[in-house]
GROMACS .gro file of C-alpha atoms in nm:
model
  216
    1UNK     CA    1  11.120  10.322   8.124
    2UNK     CA    2  11.351  10.523   8.350
    3UNK     CA    3  11.166  10.483   8.680
    4UNK     CA    4  11.441  10.270   8.834
    5UNK     CA    5  11.709  10.531   8.755
    6UNK     CA    6  11.489  10.817   8.871
    7UNK     CA    7  11.401  10.628   9.189
    8UNK     CA    8  11.768  10.593   9.285
    9UNK     CA    9  11.837  10.961   9.212
   10UNK     CA   10  11.538  11.097   9.402
   11UNK     CA   11  11.548  10.859   9.698
   12UNK     CA   12  11.808  11.059   9.901
   13UNK     CA   13  11.611  11.382   9.850
   14UNK     CA   14  11.279  11.223   9.943
   15UNK     CA   15  11.437  11.062  10.248
   16UNK     CA   16  11.564  11.402  10.363
   17UNK     CA   17  11.220  11.560  10.322
   18UNK     CA   18  11.056  11.266  10.501
   19UNK     CA   19  11.272  11.286  10.816
   20UNK     CA   20  11.103  11.592  10.970
   21UNK     CA   21  10.762  11.448  10.881
   22UNK     CA   22  10.851  11.127  11.065
   23UNK     CA   23  10.955  11.334  11.370
   24UNK     CA   24  10.617  11.506  11.361
   25UNK     CA   25  10.449  11.165  11.378
   26UNK     CA   26  10.304  11.175  11.028
   27UNK     CA   27  10.230  10.825  10.898
   28UNK     CA   28  10.293  10.693  10.549
   29UNK     CA   29   9.929  10.590  10.505
   30UNK     CA   30   9.816  10.942  10.595
   31UNK     CA   31  10.034  11.086  10.320
   32UNK     CA   32   9.896  10.827  10.077
   33UNK     CA   33   9.539  10.938  10.150
   34UNK     CA   34   9.633  11.306  10.124
   35UNK     CA   35   9.797  11.230   9.791
   36UNK     CA   36   9.475  11.078   9.659
   37UNK     CA   37   9.279  11.384   9.770
   38UNK     CA   38   9.525  11.608   9.587
   39UNK     CA   39   9.511  11.382   9.282
   40UNK     CA   40   9.132  11.384   9.264
   41UNK     CA   41   9.153  11.762   9.262
   42UNK     CA   42   9.226  11.730   8.889
   43UNK     CA   43   8.859  11.649   8.828
   44UNK     CA   44   8.707  11.986   8.931
   45UNK     CA   45   9.013  12.170   8.797
   46UNK     CA   46   8.981  12.012   8.455
   47UNK     CA   47   8.603  12.039   8.452
   48UNK     CA   48   8.640  12.416   8.486
   49UNK     CA   49   8.936  12.408   8.244
   50UNK     CA   50   9.176  12.541   8.507
   51UNK     CA   51   9.470  12.355   8.361
   52UNK     CA   52   9.742  12.506   8.579
   53UNK     CA   53   9.548  12.411   8.892
   54UNK     CA   54   9.513  12.062   8.749
   55UNK     CA   55   9.888  12.052   8.692
   56UNK     CA   56   9.947  12.156   9.053
   57UNK     CA   57   9.717  11.877   9.174
   58UNK     CA   58   9.911  11.625   8.963
   59UNK     CA   59  10.248  11.738   9.098
   60UNK     CA   60  10.127  11.737   9.459
   61UNK     CA   61   9.991  11.387   9.413
   62UNK     CA   62  10.326  11.265   9.282
   63UNK     CA   63  10.513  11.437   9.566
   64UNK     CA   64  10.295  11.254   9.818
   65UNK     CA   65  10.347  10.929   9.627
   66UNK     CA   66  10.721  10.965   9.673
   67UNK     CA   67  10.703  11.081  10.033
   68UNK     CA   68  10.477  10.802  10.160
   69UNK     CA   69  10.731  10.543  10.051
   70UNK     CA   70  11.017  10.738  10.205
   71UNK     CA   71  10.828  10.769  10.535
   72UNK     CA   72  10.743  10.399  10.529
   73UNK     CA   73  11.108  10.304  10.482
   74UNK     CA   74  11.206  10.515  10.783
   75UNK     CA   75  10.929  10.377  11.004
   76UNK     CA   76  10.752  10.054  10.915
   77UNK     CA   77  10.661   9.924  10.570
   78UNK     CA   78  10.337   9.728  10.552
   79UNK     CA   79  10.156   9.533  10.283
   80UNK     CA   80   9.841   9.727  10.375
   81UNK     CA   81  10.017  10.052  10.293
   82UNK     CA   82  10.150   9.914   9.966
   83UNK     CA   83   9.802   9.792   9.880
   84UNK     CA   84   9.626  10.127   9.918
   85UNK     CA   85   9.917  10.305   9.748
   86UNK     CA   86   9.879  10.089   9.436
   87UNK     CA   87   9.500  10.117   9.429
   88UNK     CA   88   9.507  10.495   9.474
   89UNK     CA   89   9.767  10.532   9.199
   90UNK     CA   90   9.542  10.363   8.944
   91UNK     CA   91   9.242  10.570   9.055
   92UNK     CA   92   9.447  10.887   9.012
   93UNK     CA   93   9.581  10.785   8.672
   94UNK     CA   94   9.230  10.724   8.540
   95UNK     CA   95   9.099  11.051   8.684
   96UNK     CA   96   9.316  11.262   8.452
   97UNK     CA   97   9.167  11.143   8.119
   98UNK     CA   98   8.823  11.152   8.284
   99UNK     CA   99   8.887  11.514   8.376
  100UNK     CA  100   8.974  11.602   8.016
  101UNK     CA  101   8.658  11.428   7.903
  102UNK     CA  102   8.460  11.648   8.143
  103UNK     CA  103   8.642  11.958   8.020
  104UNK     CA  104   8.524  11.912   7.660
  105UNK     CA  105   8.314  11.600   7.601
  106UNK     CA  106   8.247  11.670   7.236
  107UNK     CA  107   8.616  11.696   7.148
  108UNK     CA  108   8.791  11.478   7.407
  109UNK     CA  109   8.552  11.190   7.479
  110UNK     CA  110   8.687  10.931   7.234
  111UNK     CA  111   9.053  11.002   7.305
  112UNK     CA  112   8.994  11.006   7.683
  113UNK     CA  113   8.797  10.680   7.668
  114UNK     CA  114   9.064  10.510   7.460
  115UNK     CA  115   9.335  10.631   7.698
  116UNK     CA  116   9.143  10.490   7.997
  117UNK     CA  117   9.113  10.157   7.810
  118UNK     CA  118   9.489  10.169   7.753
  119UNK     CA  119   9.547  10.232   8.122
  120UNK     CA  120   9.333   9.928   8.197
  121UNK     CA  121   9.556   9.718   7.971
  122UNK     CA  122   9.878   9.834   8.137
  123UNK     CA  123   9.727   9.799   8.486
  124UNK     CA  124   9.593   9.448   8.420
  125UNK     CA  125   9.924   9.324   8.279
  126UNK     CA  126  10.111   9.482   8.570
  127UNK     CA  127   9.889   9.353   8.850
  128UNK     CA  128   9.829   9.004   8.710
  129UNK     CA  129  10.202   8.939   8.678
  130UNK     CA  130  10.269   9.090   9.021
  131UNK     CA  131  10.032   8.841   9.183
  132UNK     CA  132  10.187   8.541   9.008
  133UNK     CA  133  10.542   8.670   9.062
  134UNK     CA  134  10.470   8.671   9.434
  135UNK     CA  135  10.329   8.319   9.412
  136UNK     CA  136  10.643   8.189   9.241
  137UNK     CA  137  10.884   8.393   9.456
  138UNK     CA  138  11.021   8.594   9.162
  139UNK     CA  139  11.241   8.875   9.292
  140UNK     CA  140  11.274   9.219   9.137
  141UNK     CA  141  11.623   9.364   9.195
  142UNK     CA  142  11.534   9.691   9.015
  143UNK     CA  143  11.276   9.778   9.283
  144UNK     CA  144  11.370   9.587   9.599
  145UNK     CA  145  11.155   9.808   9.826
  146UNK     CA  146  10.832   9.787   9.625
  147UNK     CA  147  10.540   9.601   9.781
  148UNK     CA  148  10.450   9.447   9.444
  149UNK     CA  149  10.663   9.314   9.162
  150UNK     CA  150  10.713   9.620   8.943
  151UNK     CA  151  10.706   9.509   8.579
  152UNK     CA  152  10.860   9.781   8.365
  153UNK     CA  153  10.783   9.906   8.018
  154UNK     CA  154  10.809  10.204   7.787
  155UNK     CA  155  10.531  10.382   7.980
  156UNK     CA  156  10.601  10.369   8.350
  157UNK     CA  157  10.524  10.627   8.615
  158UNK     CA  158  10.764  10.895   8.491
  159UNK     CA  159  10.643  10.881   8.133
  160UNK     CA  160  10.281  10.892   8.248
  161UNK     CA  161  10.339  11.207   8.452
  162UNK     CA  162  10.524  11.368   8.160
  163UNK     CA  163  10.219  11.295   7.944
  164UNK     CA  164   9.988  11.446   8.207
  165UNK     CA  165  10.203  11.760   8.224
  166UNK     CA  166  10.190  11.793   7.845
  167UNK     CA  167   9.811  11.752   7.854
  168UNK     CA  168   9.783  12.043   8.099
  169UNK     CA  169  10.031  12.268   7.921
  170UNK     CA  170   9.877  12.212   7.577
  171UNK     CA  171   9.513  12.112   7.641
  172UNK     CA  172   9.421  12.212   7.287
  173UNK     CA  173   9.632  11.919   7.167
  174UNK     CA  174   9.493  11.667   7.418
  175UNK     CA  175   9.338  11.441   7.153
  176UNK     CA  176   9.661  11.398   6.959
  177UNK     CA  177   9.876  11.361   7.272
  178UNK     CA  178   9.630  11.114   7.427
  179UNK     CA  179   9.625  10.889   7.120
  180UNK     CA  180  10.006  10.892   7.100
  181UNK     CA  181  10.045  10.804   7.466
  182UNK     CA  182   9.770  10.541   7.443
  183UNK     CA  183   9.964  10.376   7.162
  184UNK     CA  184  10.275  10.364   7.381
  185UNK     CA  185  10.065  10.216   7.662
  186UNK     CA  186   9.947   9.936   7.432
  187UNK     CA  187  10.306   9.867   7.334
  188UNK     CA  188  10.390   9.837   7.704
  189UNK     CA  189  10.090   9.614   7.775
  190UNK     CA  190  10.163   9.378   7.485
  191UNK     CA  191  10.531   9.361   7.580
  192UNK     CA  192  10.440   9.277   7.939
  193UNK     CA  193  10.188   9.020   7.819
  194UNK     CA  194  10.447   8.847   7.602
  195UNK     CA  195  10.732   8.855   7.856
  196UNK     CA  196  10.505   8.765   8.145
  197UNK     CA  197  10.360   8.469   7.959
  198UNK     CA  198  10.703   8.343   7.857
  199UNK     CA  199  10.838   8.378   8.211
  200UNK     CA  200  10.545   8.201   8.377
  201UNK     CA  201  10.526   7.937   8.105
  202UNK     CA  202  10.893   7.852   8.162
  203UNK     CA  203  10.840   7.829   8.539
  204UNK     CA  204  10.536   7.607   8.492
  205UNK     CA  205  10.737   7.381   8.263
  206UNK     CA  206  11.013   7.348   8.522
  207UNK     CA  207  10.759   7.271   8.795
  208UNK     CA  208  10.588   7.010   8.578
  209UNK     CA  209  10.922   6.849   8.504
  210UNK     CA  210  11.009   6.825   8.873
  211UNK     CA  211  10.670   6.676   8.952
  212UNK     CA  212  10.710   6.415   8.677
  213UNK     CA  213  11.051   6.318   8.811
  214UNK     CA  214  10.913   6.283   9.162
  215UNK     CA  215  10.630   6.057   9.047
  216UNK     CA  216  10.862   5.810   8.874
   0.00000   0.00000   0.00000
């Protein structure tokens, strides 16, 4: 919901941190891979119920996610880099509820499973529209440097990380927090579904109208 604002505020800081990394020859894709490794560290941390270590893994993953983009902007942005960045993000997001399921299957399984289903809904609505937005040349002025069209919602990256932090700080309340956040995810997914359908339906109608005029 506030990713665009946060992005503009953090971009100068991330750019400053990225400059010495660029001078050392560190590549954006390398940071993306390192970020995934950090992110997957939540699985053993949560399995052993080491919640502060899990929180550290989450924060390091997000730091790398910001730095890889900053490095790419100072060197060379590629679709390949944007591709693996998006894929790794979704793998990381799903690993957190899986980790809580592993921590206490009897208590957390249903909530964790429902949250992963909710993530699937937000991811599908995001990615499907991104593909078709690219096909129709729809621009996104809120995120001009993103590799994919970034369709917003009430649960974007910032809100997801806040939820993950709350999970780690109050693991005893994971079930309640997970169901609340899953509900917000479904609101986001349904909103994206409605707005995406209306946008693409309008574009299809315009295209059909032009084709009909040409055929007369």
